C-alpha cells in the first residue's frame, strides 16, 4: 500500500514537472533572449542602482522588530537586488516577504540556503535527509522528486533561488565545514546525485546555485573562521574537485557559488581567496568551463574572505573578479560607494556591472517577478507540509539505509525472544526503541546518556541475560552531526565489548564516526542510518524488524574496514 501510494504520487509529480518544464525556457537559454522587461527595467536604473542590484543582504523572521525594520530601510534606501533568508518560520517569512517586496522599486530576488530543504533554516517545515545520506541512495529518481518538492516549498513562501546543492567532493574525513553536507567522496556519485537534485529544483521552477567552486571538499579549515588553502596541482583540481561543477554546468545549472579558499596553483597571489580571484572566477569558471549563469559569492562577511581584504575592499575585488551577486556584505552601503569609486579610478568598468545586472534582472524575469506577486499568507505551514512530501521523506530514509555487517544474522532475530533495546547517547526513549517494541513484544528498553560512566553501564549490563537479543542504537544528538561523536570513554569501551558478543548496532550519526568507535567491525550486524531524525529511526527499525531490505551504499571511506561503496 505504501509503495503503490508513493508510485501514484511520483507519477503525478513527474507529469506536473514535465508540464512545468515544457512551459518554461531554462534560465541559461533565457539569457540569450534578452527579454523586453529586463531591458526596460535596466534602462531605468542609474549607476548607483545598478551596482546595488548586485548586493543581497540577510533577512530573518525570528529577530526583533527593530532588526526587521532596519532591513526594510536598506531595501527602500539602498535599492538592493535581493535577500537571503535565514532562521524563522514559513508563515512569518511569507508575510515579511510581502512587506519587503512592497518597499522595493525593482522586485527582490529571494534566496535561502536549503541544502536539505526549508527545514535547514525554518521551523515547522520539512528537513529532508542530509546530502551524505542521499549519497548512499541508489535510486536517483527519489532525489529528483525531492528537488521538485523543495521547489514547491520555496515558491509557496515567495522564494526564487536555493543556494544548493552542495557538490563538493568530500574526500577529507576531517573536513569541519562540508562533511555530511556532501554527497560523498566519489566525484561521479556527487555529480550524479547533484544533477538529480538540481534538475528536480529547476524543473520545479526554482533557480539553484551549486557550491562551493572550485571545490571545498578537501579542506581541514572552516572558511567561516579562516582562509583554507588548497595546495593541490591544477591537474588534480581540474580532474577531481571541479568535475561535478563542470558536469552540472553542462546540465544547465543556473548559478554557481564561489568558495573562500586560497589556491596557489590557480592564482599565485599571496592570501588571495578564490572569491576575489579574477583568474579563478572569470578565467576558469566563465571562460574555460564556459559558465554563462549567475556567479554568486559565498557570504562576504566570512573570515576566509575579509581576513586579508578589509574595510570593503573584498566587495570591490569580488566584483572585479566576476561575481554577479555578492551576498551578505559587511556593509552594503559602503560596498556600493566603494564600487562606484573603483569605476572612477578605472579599476573596473560599468560594462562589467551591466553584465551582472542583466543576469540578475533576467533571473527575476525567469522567476516571474515581471508580474506583481503577493504571497497568500493563509495556511502556509500546512502547504509546506504536504502528505506526499512526508511520504517521499520516508522513502528517502528507507533508501539510504546502509547495512555493513550481518544481513543473514538480522534474519535470525526473533520477535518471540526477550530483546534488550539499548540506546546510547540520550536519556530519552527514542522512536527507534518504540518502533522496535511493536514487533519485539518481549522487550526491555534501556537508555544511557552520552556521558554515562562505568557504574551506569554496569547497572544495565546486570540486566542483560545470556540468551537475550541485544539491539543497540548509537545516537549523535547534536544538531549538526559532525565527527567525534560526544560519547564517554566508558561508553566507547562498552560498544567495543558488546560488538564482540551477539549485539547488533544502528549508527545514527555521520559514517566518519565509525573510525572513532573501535570494535564495531566485529559486530554481528551494523547499520548506518546517518542522522538522528525520526524518519531515519523508523527506517532503521524497519530493517531490524525484517520489514525493509536495506539498499544503501556507503558514500565515503572511513577506514580499512568500512570503504566507499560498501553495503550488503
Coordinates of C-alpha atoms in Angstrom, one line a residue:
X1 CA 0.0 0.0 0.0
X2 CA 2.8 2.3 1.0
X3 CA 4.7 1.6 -2.2
X4 CA 1.7 2.0 -4.5
X5 CA 0.7 5.3 -2.9
X6 CA 4.3 6.6 -3.5
X7 CA 4.2 5.3 -7.0
X8 CA 1.0 7.2 -7.8
X9 CA 2.3 10.4 -6.2
X10 CA 5.6 10.0 -8.2
X11 CA 3.7 9.7 -11.5
X12 CA 1.6 12.8 -10.6
X13 CA 4.6 14.8 -9.7
X14 CA 6.5 13.7 -12.8
X15 CA 3.6 14.7 -15.0
X16 CA 3.4 18.1 -13.4
X17 CA 7.1 18.6 -13.6
X18 CA 7.1 17.7 -17.3
X19 CA 4.3 20.3 -17.8
X20 CA 6.3 22.9 -16.0
X21 CA 9.4 22.1 -17.9
X22 CA 7.5 22.3 -21.2
X23 CA 6.2 25.7 -20.4
X24 CA 9.3 27.4 -19.2
X25 CA 12.6 28.1 -21.0
X26 CA 15.7 27.4 -18.9
X27 CA 17.3 30.3 -17.3
X28 CA 20.5 29.8 -19.3
X29 CA 18.6 29.8 -22.6
X30 CA 16.6 32.9 -21.4
X31 CA 19.8 34.8 -21.0
X32 CA 20.3 34.6 -24.8
X33 CA 16.8 36.0 -25.5
X34 CA 17.2 39.4 -23.7
X35 CA 13.6 39.8 -22.5
X36 CA 12.0 43.2 -23.1
X37 CA 11.1 43.6 -19.4
X38 CA 14.8 43.2 -18.5
X39 CA 15.8 45.8 -20.9
X40 CA 13.1 48.3 -19.8
X41 CA 14.0 47.9 -16.1
X42 CA 17.7 48.1 -16.8
X43 CA 17.3 51.4 -18.7
X44 CA 15.5 53.0 -15.7
X45 CA 18.4 52.3 -13.3
X46 CA 21.2 54.8 -12.7
X47 CA 24.7 53.7 -12.0
X48 CA 24.3 53.5 -8.2
X49 CA 21.1 51.5 -8.5
X50 CA 22.7 49.1 -11.0
X51 CA 25.6 48.4 -8.5
X52 CA 23.1 48.0 -5.7
X53 CA 21.3 45.2 -7.6
X54 CA 24.4 43.0 -7.1
X55 CA 24.1 43.1 -3.3
X56 CA 21.9 40.7 -1.3
X57 CA 21.5 41.1 2.5
X58 CA 20.5 38.8 5.2
X59 CA 16.9 38.6 6.5
X60 CA 15.4 36.8 9.5
X61 CA 11.9 36.3 10.9
X62 CA 13.0 35.3 14.4
X63 CA 14.6 38.6 15.3
X64 CA 13.3 41.9 16.8
X65 CA 11.0 44.3 15.1
X66 CA 13.9 46.8 15.1
X67 CA 16.0 44.4 13.0
X68 CA 13.1 43.6 10.7
X69 CA 12.5 47.4 10.2
X70 CA 16.2 48.0 9.6
X71 CA 16.2 45.6 6.6
X72 CA 13.2 47.4 5.3
X73 CA 15.1 50.7 5.4
X74 CA 18.0 49.1 3.5
X75 CA 15.6 47.8 0.8
X76 CA 14.0 51.2 0.4
X77 CA 17.0 53.4 0.6
X78 CA 19.8 51.3 -0.9
X79 CA 17.6 49.6 -3.5
X80 CA 19.5 46.3 -3.2
X81 CA 18.9 43.4 -5.5
X82 CA 17.7 40.7 -3.1
X83 CA 17.6 39.0 0.2
X84 CA 19.0 35.8 1.7
X85 CA 16.6 34.5 4.4
X86 CA 17.9 32.6 7.4
X87 CA 16.2 31.4 10.6
X88 CA 12.5 31.9 11.2
X89 CA 9.2 30.3 10.3
X90 CA 7.4 29.8 7.0
X91 CA 4.2 31.9 7.7
X92 CA 6.3 34.8 9.2
X93 CA 8.6 34.7 6.2
X94 CA 5.8 34.8 3.7
X95 CA 4.2 37.8 5.4
X96 CA 7.5 39.6 5.8
X97 CA 8.4 38.9 2.1
X98 CA 5.2 40.6 1.1
X99 CA 6.1 43.6 3.2
X100 CA 9.6 43.8 1.8
X101 CA 8.5 43.4 -1.8
X102 CA 6.2 46.4 -1.4
X103 CA 9.2 48.5 -0.4
X104 CA 11.3 47.5 -3.4
X105 CA 11.4 49.6 -6.6
X106 CA 12.7 46.6 -8.5
X107 CA 11.3 43.3 -7.2
X108 CA 13.7 41.5 -4.9
X109 CA 15.1 38.1 -5.7
X110 CA 14.6 36.0 -2.6
X111 CA 17.1 33.2 -1.8
X112 CA 18.0 30.9 1.0
X113 CA 20.4 28.1 1.9
X114 CA 18.2 24.9 1.8
X115 CA 20.6 22.0 1.1
X116 CA 18.0 19.8 2.8
X117 CA 15.0 21.9 2.1
X118 CA 13.2 24.6 4.1
X119 CA 14.0 22.7 7.3
X120 CA 17.6 23.7 7.1
X121 CA 16.5 27.2 8.2
X122 CA 12.8 27.4 9.1
X123 CA 10.8 25.8 12.0
X124 CA 7.6 23.9 11.2
X125 CA 8.9 22.7 7.8
X126 CA 10.3 19.5 6.3
X127 CA 14.0 18.8 6.6
X128 CA 15.0 16.2 4.0
X129 CA 18.0 13.9 4.7
X130 CA 21.5 15.4 4.6
X131 CA 23.3 15.0 1.4
X132 CA 25.6 12.4 2.9
X133 CA 22.6 10.1 3.3
X134 CA 21.4 11.0 -0.2
X135 CA 24.8 9.9 -1.4
X136 CA 24.0 6.4 -0.2
X137 CA 20.8 6.1 -2.2
X138 CA 20.9 4.1 -5.4
X139 CA 17.7 5.4 -6.9
X140 CA 18.3 8.9 -8.3
X141 CA 14.6 9.4 -9.2
X142 CA 13.9 9.8 -5.4
X143 CA 16.4 12.7 -5.3
X144 CA 14.9 14.3 -8.4
X145 CA 11.4 14.1 -6.7
X146 CA 12.9 15.7 -3.6
X147 CA 14.1 18.6 -5.8
X148 CA 10.6 19.1 -7.1
X149 CA 9.1 19.1 -3.6
X150 CA 11.8 21.6 -2.4
X151 CA 10.9 23.9 -5.3
X152 CA 7.2 23.8 -4.4
X153 CA 8.1 24.7 -0.8
X154 CA 10.3 27.6 -1.8
X155 CA 7.8 29.0 -4.3
X156 CA 5.0 28.7 -1.8
X157 CA 6.7 31.2 0.6
X158 CA 7.9 33.5 -2.1
X159 CA 11.5 32.4 -2.7
X160 CA 13.1 32.1 -6.1
X161 CA 16.6 30.6 -5.5
X162 CA 18.0 27.8 -3.4
X163 CA 21.7 28.2 -2.7
X164 CA 22.2 24.4 -3.2
X165 CA 23.1 21.7 -3.9
X166 CA 26.5 21.3 -2.4
X167 CA 28.6 19.4 -5.0
X168 CA 31.9 19.5 -3.1
X169 CA 33.6 16.1 -3.3
X170 CA 34.3 15.4 0.4
X171 CA 37.5 13.4 0.2
X172 CA 38.8 14.7 3.6
X173 CA 37.3 12.9 6.5
X174 CA 38.4 15.7 8.8
X175 CA 36.6 18.4 6.8
X176 CA 34.9 20.6 9.5
X177 CA 32.5 22.6 7.3
X178 CA 31.4 20.3 4.4
X179 CA 31.4 16.7 5.6
X180 CA 27.8 15.4 5.9
X181 CA 26.7 18.3 3.6
X182 CA 28.4 16.4 0.7
X183 CA 27.0 13.5 -1.3
X184 CA 30.4 11.8 -0.6
X185 CA 33.9 11.2 -1.7
X186 CA 33.3 9.9 -5.2
X187 CA 33.2 12.6 -7.9
X188 CA 30.9 10.6 -10.2
X189 CA 28.4 9.9 -7.3
X190 CA 28.5 13.5 -6.3
X191 CA 27.8 14.7 -9.9
X192 CA 25.0 12.2 -10.4
X193 CA 23.2 12.9 -7.2
X194 CA 23.8 16.6 -7.5
X195 CA 22.4 16.6 -11.1
X196 CA 19.3 14.8 -9.9
X197 CA 18.6 17.3 -7.1
X198 CA 19.4 20.3 -9.4
X199 CA 17.2 19.0 -12.2
X200 CA 14.3 18.5 -9.8
X201 CA 14.5 22.0 -8.4
X202 CA 14.9 23.7 -11.8
X203 CA 12.2 21.6 -13.4
X204 CA 10.0 22.8 -10.5
X205 CA 10.7 26.4 -11.4
X206 CA 13.4 27.2 -8.9
X207 CA 16.8 28.8 -9.5
X208 CA 19.8 27.0 -8.0
X209 CA 23.4 27.7 -7.1
X210 CA 25.8 24.8 -7.0
X211 CA 28.6 25.2 -4.5
X212 CA 31.4 25.8 -3.4
X213 CA 33.5 26.3 -6.6
X214 CA 36.2 25.1 -7.3
X215 CA 35.6 22.6 -4.5
X216 CA 35.6 22.8 -0.7
X217 CA 35.7 19.0 0.0
X218 CA 39.4 18.5 0.8
X219 CA 39.9 21.2 3.5
X220 CA 40.5 21.0 7.2
X221 CA 39.8 24.6 7.8
X222 CA 36.3 26.2 8.1
X223 CA 36.2 29.3 5.8
X224 CA 33.8 31.0 8.2
X225 CA 36.7 31.4 10.6
X226 CA 39.9 31.5 8.5
X227 CA 41.2 31.1 4.9
X228 CA 41.7 27.5 3.9
X229 CA 44.5 26.7 1.5
X230 CA 44.4 24.0 -1.2
X231 CA 47.9 23.0 -2.2
X232 CA 46.9 20.6 -5.0
X233 CA 48.1 20.8 -8.6
X234 CA 45.9 22.4 -11.3
X235 CA 45.6 18.9 -12.9
X236 CA 44.3 17.4 -9.7
X237 CA 41.8 20.2 -9.1
X238 CA 40.6 20.1 -12.7
X239 CA 40.1 16.3 -12.7
X240 CA 38.7 15.9 -9.2
X241 CA 37.4 18.9 -7.3
X242 CA 36.0 20.7 -10.4
X243 CA 34.5 17.6 -12.0
X244 CA 30.9 17.9 -10.5
X245 CA 30.8 21.6 -11.3
X246 CA 31.7 21.0 -15.0
X247 CA 29.1 18.3 -15.2
X248 CA 26.4 20.3 -13.6
X249 CA 27.2 23.3 -15.8
X250 CA 26.6 21.0 -18.7
X251 CA 23.2 20.1 -17.0
X252 CA 22.2 23.8 -17.1
X253 CA 22.9 24.9 -13.5
X254 CA 21.5 28.5 -13.2
X255 CA 24.1 29.6 -10.6
X256 CA 27.5 28.7 -9.1
X257 CA 28.7 29.9 -5.7
X258 CA 32.4 30.6 -5.2
X259 CA 34.2 29.4 -2.2
X260 CA 36.6 31.4 0.0
X261 CA 39.8 29.4 -0.5
X262 CA 43.4 30.2 -1.3
X263 CA 44.6 28.0 -4.2
X264 CA 48.1 28.8 -5.3
X265 CA 48.0 26.5 -8.3
X266 CA 45.2 28.6 -9.8
X267 CA 46.2 32.1 -8.5
X268 CA 49.6 32.6 -7.0
X269 CA 48.7 36.0 -5.4
X270 CA 49.5 35.6 -1.7
X271 CA 46.4 35.2 0.6
X272 CA 44.1 35.6 -2.4
X273 CA 40.6 34.0 -1.7
X274 CA 39.2 32.3 -4.8
X275 CA 36.1 34.5 -4.4
X276 CA 38.2 37.6 -5.2
X277 CA 40.4 35.9 -7.9
X278 CA 39.7 37.0 -11.5
X279 CA 41.8 34.1 -12.9
X280 CA 39.5 31.7 -11.0
X281 CA 36.1 33.3 -11.3
X282 CA 36.4 34.7 -14.8
X283 CA 39.4 32.8 -16.2
X284 CA 38.4 29.3 -15.2
X285 CA 34.7 29.3 -14.4
X286 CA 33.4 31.7 -17.1
X287 CA 36.0 31.3 -19.9
X288 CA 37.5 27.8 -19.6
X289 CA 34.4 25.9 -18.3
X290 CA 32.1 28.3 -20.2
X291 CA 29.6 29.0 -17.4
X292 CA 27.1 31.6 -18.5
X293 CA 24.8 31.8 -15.5
X294 CA 24.8 33.7 -12.2
X295 CA 28.1 33.7 -10.2
X296 CA 27.4 34.2 -6.5
X297 CA 30.0 34.8 -3.8
X298 CA 29.9 32.9 -0.6
X299 CA 29.0 35.2 2.4
X300 CA 31.2 38.2 2.2
X301 CA 31.5 38.6 5.9
X302 CA 33.2 35.3 6.4
X303 CA 36.8 35.5 7.8
X304 CA 38.0 33.5 4.8
X305 CA 37.4 36.5 2.6
X306 CA 37.8 39.6 4.8
X307 CA 40.9 38.4 6.8
X308 CA 43.3 39.9 4.3
X309 CA 41.0 42.3 2.4
X310 CA 39.3 44.6 4.9
X311 CA 37.0 47.6 5.1
X312 CA 35.1 46.9 1.9
X313 CA 38.0 46.1 -0.4
X314 CA 36.8 42.5 -0.6
X315 CA 33.5 43.7 -2.1
X316 CA 35.2 45.7 -4.8
X317 CA 37.6 42.8 -5.7
X318 CA 34.7 40.4 -5.8
X319 CA 33.0 42.5 -8.5
X320 CA 36.3 42.8 -10.4
X321 CA 36.8 39.0 -10.1
X322 CA 33.5 38.4 -11.9
X323 CA 30.9 37.7 -9.2
X324 CA 27.4 38.8 -10.2
X325 CA 25.8 38.6 -6.7
X326 CA 27.7 39.4 -3.6
X327 CA 25.8 38.1 -0.6
X328 CA 25.9 39.3 2.9
X329 CA 28.5 42.1 2.6
X330 CA 29.6 43.5 5.9
X331 CA 28.2 46.9 4.8
X332 CA 26.3 47.0 1.5
X333 CA 26.0 50.8 1.5
X334 CA 29.8 51.2 1.9
X335 CA 30.3 48.5 -0.8
X336 CA 28.2 50.3 -3.4
X337 CA 30.1 53.5 -2.7
X338 CA 33.5 51.8 -3.0
X339 CA 32.5 50.1 -6.3
X340 CA 31.5 53.5 -7.7
X341 CA 34.8 54.9 -6.6
X342 CA 36.6 51.9 -8.2
X343 CA 34.8 52.7 -11.5
X344 CA 36.0 56.3 -11.4
X345 CA 39.6 55.0 -10.7
X346 CA 39.2 52.7 -13.7
X347 CA 39.8 49.5 -11.7
X348 CA 36.6 48.2 -13.3
X349 CA 34.1 49.4 -15.9
X350 CA 30.3 49.9 -16.0
X351 CA 30.2 47.3 -18.7
X352 CA 31.3 44.8 -16.0
X353 CA 28.5 45.9 -13.8
X354 CA 25.9 45.9 -16.6
X355 CA 26.7 42.3 -17.5
X356 CA 25.9 41.2 -13.9
X357 CA 22.8 43.4 -13.6
X358 CA 21.2 42.0 -16.8
X359 CA 21.8 38.4 -15.5
X360 CA 20.1 39.3 -12.2
X361 CA 17.2 41.0 -13.9
X362 CA 16.8 38.0 -16.2
X363 CA 16.7 35.7 -13.1
X364 CA 13.9 37.9 -11.7
X365 CA 12.0 37.7 -15.0
X366 CA 12.5 33.9 -15.1
X367 CA 11.1 33.7 -11.6
X368 CA 8.0 35.6 -12.7
X369 CA 8.8 38.8 -10.9
X370 CA 7.9 40.9 -14.0
X371 CA 4.3 40.3 -12.8
X372 CA 3.5 41.7 -9.3
X373 CA 3.3 38.9 -6.8
X374 CA 1.5 38.7 -3.4
X375 CA 2.1 35.6 -1.4
X376 CA -1.0 34.0 0.1
X377 CA -0.5 34.2 3.8
X378 CA -3.1 31.7 4.7
X379 CA -2.3 28.0 5.6
X380 CA 1.4 28.4 4.8
X381 CA 2.6 25.8 7.3
X382 CA 0.1 23.2 6.0
X383 CA 1.0 23.9 2.4
X384 CA 4.7 23.2 3.1
X385 CA 4.0 20.0 5.0
X386 CA 2.2 18.1 2.3
X387 CA 1.3 14.5 2.8
X388 CA 3.1 13.5 -0.4
X389 CA 6.3 15.2 0.8
X390 CA 6.2 13.2 4.1
X391 CA 5.8 10.0 2.1
X392 CA 8.8 10.9 0.0
X393 CA 10.8 11.8 3.1
X394 CA 10.3 8.3 4.5
X395 CA 11.1 6.8 1.1
X396 CA 14.4 8.7 1.0
X397 CA 15.3 7.5 4.5
X398 CA 14.4 3.9 3.6
X399 CA 16.6 4.0 0.5
X400 CA 19.6 5.4 2.4
X401 CA 19.8 2.5 5.0
X402 CA 23.3 1.1 4.6
X403 CA 24.0 -2.4 6.1
X404 CA 27.7 -3.0 6.6
X405 CA 27.5 -6.2 8.6
X406 CA 25.0 -9.1 9.2
X407 CA 22.3 -9.4 6.6
X408 CA 21.8 -13.0 7.4
X409 CA 22.2 -12.5 11.1
X410 CA 19.4 -10.0 11.2
X411 CA 17.1 -12.6 9.7
X412 CA 17.6 -14.7 12.8
X413 CA 16.2 -12.1 15.2
X414 CA 13.0 -13.5 16.7
X415 CA 10.0 -11.4 17.8
X416 CA 9.4 -14.1 20.5
X417 CA 12.7 -13.9 22.2
X418 CA 13.4 -11.5 25.1
X419 CA 15.1 -8.5 23.4
X420 CA 17.1 -5.7 25.0
X421 CA 16.8 -2.5 23.1
X422 CA 19.5 -0.2 24.3
X423 CA 20.0 3.5 23.3
X424 CA 23.4 5.2 23.7
X425 CA 23.6 9.0 23.5
X426 CA 20.4 10.3 25.1
X427 CA 18.5 9.5 28.3
X428 CA 15.1 9.7 26.5
X429 CA 13.3 6.8 24.9
X430 CA 13.7 7.1 21.1
X431 CA 11.4 6.5 18.1
X432 CA 13.8 3.6 17.2
X433 CA 13.1 1.9 20.5
X434 CA 9.3 2.5 20.3
X435 CA 9.1 1.1 16.8
X436 CA 11.1 -2.0 17.6
X437 CA 8.9 -2.6 20.7
X438 CA 5.9 -3.0 18.4
X439 CA 7.5 -6.2 16.9
X440 CA 9.6 -7.4 19.8
X441 CA 6.8 -7.6 22.3
X442 CA 9.0 -9.3 24.9
X443 CA 11.4 -6.4 25.0
X444 CA 13.0 -4.2 27.6
X445 CA 14.3 -0.7 27.0
X446 CA 17.4 1.0 28.4
X447 CA 19.0 4.4 27.8
X448 CA 22.4 5.5 28.6
X449 CA 23.2 9.2 28.2
X450 CA 26.3 10.3 26.2
X451 CA 28.4 10.9 29.3
X452 CA 27.4 7.6 31.0
X453 CA 30.1 6.2 33.3
X454 CA 31.2 2.7 34.2
X455 CA 28.7 2.5 37.1
X456 CA 25.7 3.4 35.0
X457 CA 26.8 0.9 32.3
X458 CA 27.3 -1.9 34.8
X459 CA 23.7 -1.5 36.0
X460 CA 22.4 -2.0 32.5
X461 CA 24.8 -4.9 31.9
X462 CA 23.5 -6.6 35.0
X463 CA 20.0 -6.7 33.5
X464 CA 21.1 -8.4 30.2
X465 CA 20.8 -12.2 30.3
X466 CA 23.0 -14.5 28.3
X467 CA 20.2 -15.6 25.9
X468 CA 18.9 -12.0 25.3
X469 CA 18.8 -10.5 21.8
X470 CA 20.5 -7.1 22.1
X471 CA 19.9 -4.2 19.7
X472 CA 21.9 -1.1 20.3
X473 CA 21.4 2.4 18.9
X474 CA 24.3 4.9 18.9
X475 CA 22.8 8.3 18.6
X476 CA 24.5 11.6 17.8
X477 CA 22.2 14.1 19.5
X478 CA 23.9 17.2 18.1
X479 CA 22.0 19.5 15.7
X480 CA 24.8 19.1 13.1
X481 CA 26.2 15.6 13.0
X482 CA 29.9 16.2 12.6
X483 CA 32.8 14.0 13.6
X484 CA 33.9 13.0 17.1
X485 CA 30.6 11.9 18.4
X486 CA 30.5 13.0 22.1
X487 CA 30.3 9.7 23.9
X488 CA 32.2 8.9 27.1
X489 CA 35.3 6.7 27.0
X490 CA 33.4 4.2 29.1
X491 CA 30.6 4.0 26.5
X492 CA 33.1 3.5 23.7
X493 CA 34.6 0.7 25.6
X494 CA 31.2 -0.8 26.2
X495 CA 30.4 -0.6 22.5
X496 CA 33.6 -2.5 21.6
X497 CA 32.8 -5.2 24.3
X498 CA 29.2 -5.6 23.0
X499 CA 30.4 -5.9 19.4
X500 CA 32.4 -9.0 20.4
X501 CA 29.2 -10.6 21.6
X502 CA 26.0 -11.0 19.7
X503 CA 24.7 -7.4 19.7
X504 CA 23.5 -5.7 16.6
X505 CA 24.0 -1.9 16.1
X506 CA 22.4 1.0 14.3
X507 CA 24.5 4.2 14.0
X508 CA 22.5 7.4 13.9
X509 CA 25.5 9.6 13.1
X510 CA 27.6 10.5 10.1
X511 CA 29.6 7.5 9.0
X512 CA 33.0 9.0 9.6
X513 CA 32.3 8.4 13.3
X514 CA 32.8 4.7 12.7
X515 CA 36.6 5.4 12.8
X516 CA 36.3 6.5 16.4
X517 CA 34.2 3.6 17.6
X518 CA 36.8 0.9 17.6
X519 CA 35.4 -2.7 17.6
X520 CA 32.3 -2.1 15.6
X521 CA 33.9 -4.0 12.7
X522 CA 33.3 -7.1 14.9
X523 CA 29.5 -6.5 15.3
X524 CA 27.1 -9.3 14.3
X525 CA 25.2 -6.6 12.4
X526 CA 25.9 -2.9 11.7
X527 CA 23.5 -0.5 10.1
X528 CA 24.5 3.1 9.2
X529 CA 21.4 5.4 9.5
X530 CA 23.3 8.7 9.1
X531 CA 21.4 11.0 11.4
X532 CA 19.2 11.2 14.5
X533 CA 15.9 12.3 12.9
X534 CA 12.7 10.2 13.4
X535 CA 12.4 9.3 9.8
X536 CA 15.8 7.6 10.0
X537 CA 14.9 5.9 13.2
X538 CA 11.8 4.5 11.6
X539 CA 13.7 3.2 8.6
X540 CA 16.4 1.6 10.8
X541 CA 13.7 -0.1 12.9
X542 CA 12.1 -1.5 9.8
X543 CA 15.4 -3.1 8.9
X544 CA 15.7 -4.8 12.3
X545 CA 12.1 -5.9 12.1
X546 CA 12.9 -7.6 8.8
X547 CA 10.3 -5.3 7.0
X548 CA 12.8 -3.4 4.9
X549 CA 15.7 -4.7 2.8
X550 CA 18.5 -2.0 3.0
X551 CA 19.9 -1.0 -0.4
X552 CA 22.2 2.0 0.5
X553 CA 25.9 2.1 -0.2
X554 CA 28.5 3.9 1.9
X555 CA 29.3 7.2 0.2
X556 CA 32.6 7.6 1.9
X557 CA 35.6 5.5 3.1
X558 CA 36.1 5.5 6.8
X559 CA 39.0 3.1 7.4
X560 CA 40.3 -0.3 6.3
X561 CA 37.1 -2.0 7.5
X562 CA 34.5 0.4 6.0
X563 CA 35.1 1.7 2.5
X564 CA 33.3 3.6 -0.2
X565 CA 30.6 1.5 -1.9
X566 CA 30.2 -1.0 1.0
X567 CA 26.7 -2.1 1.7
X568 CA 25.2 -5.6 1.8

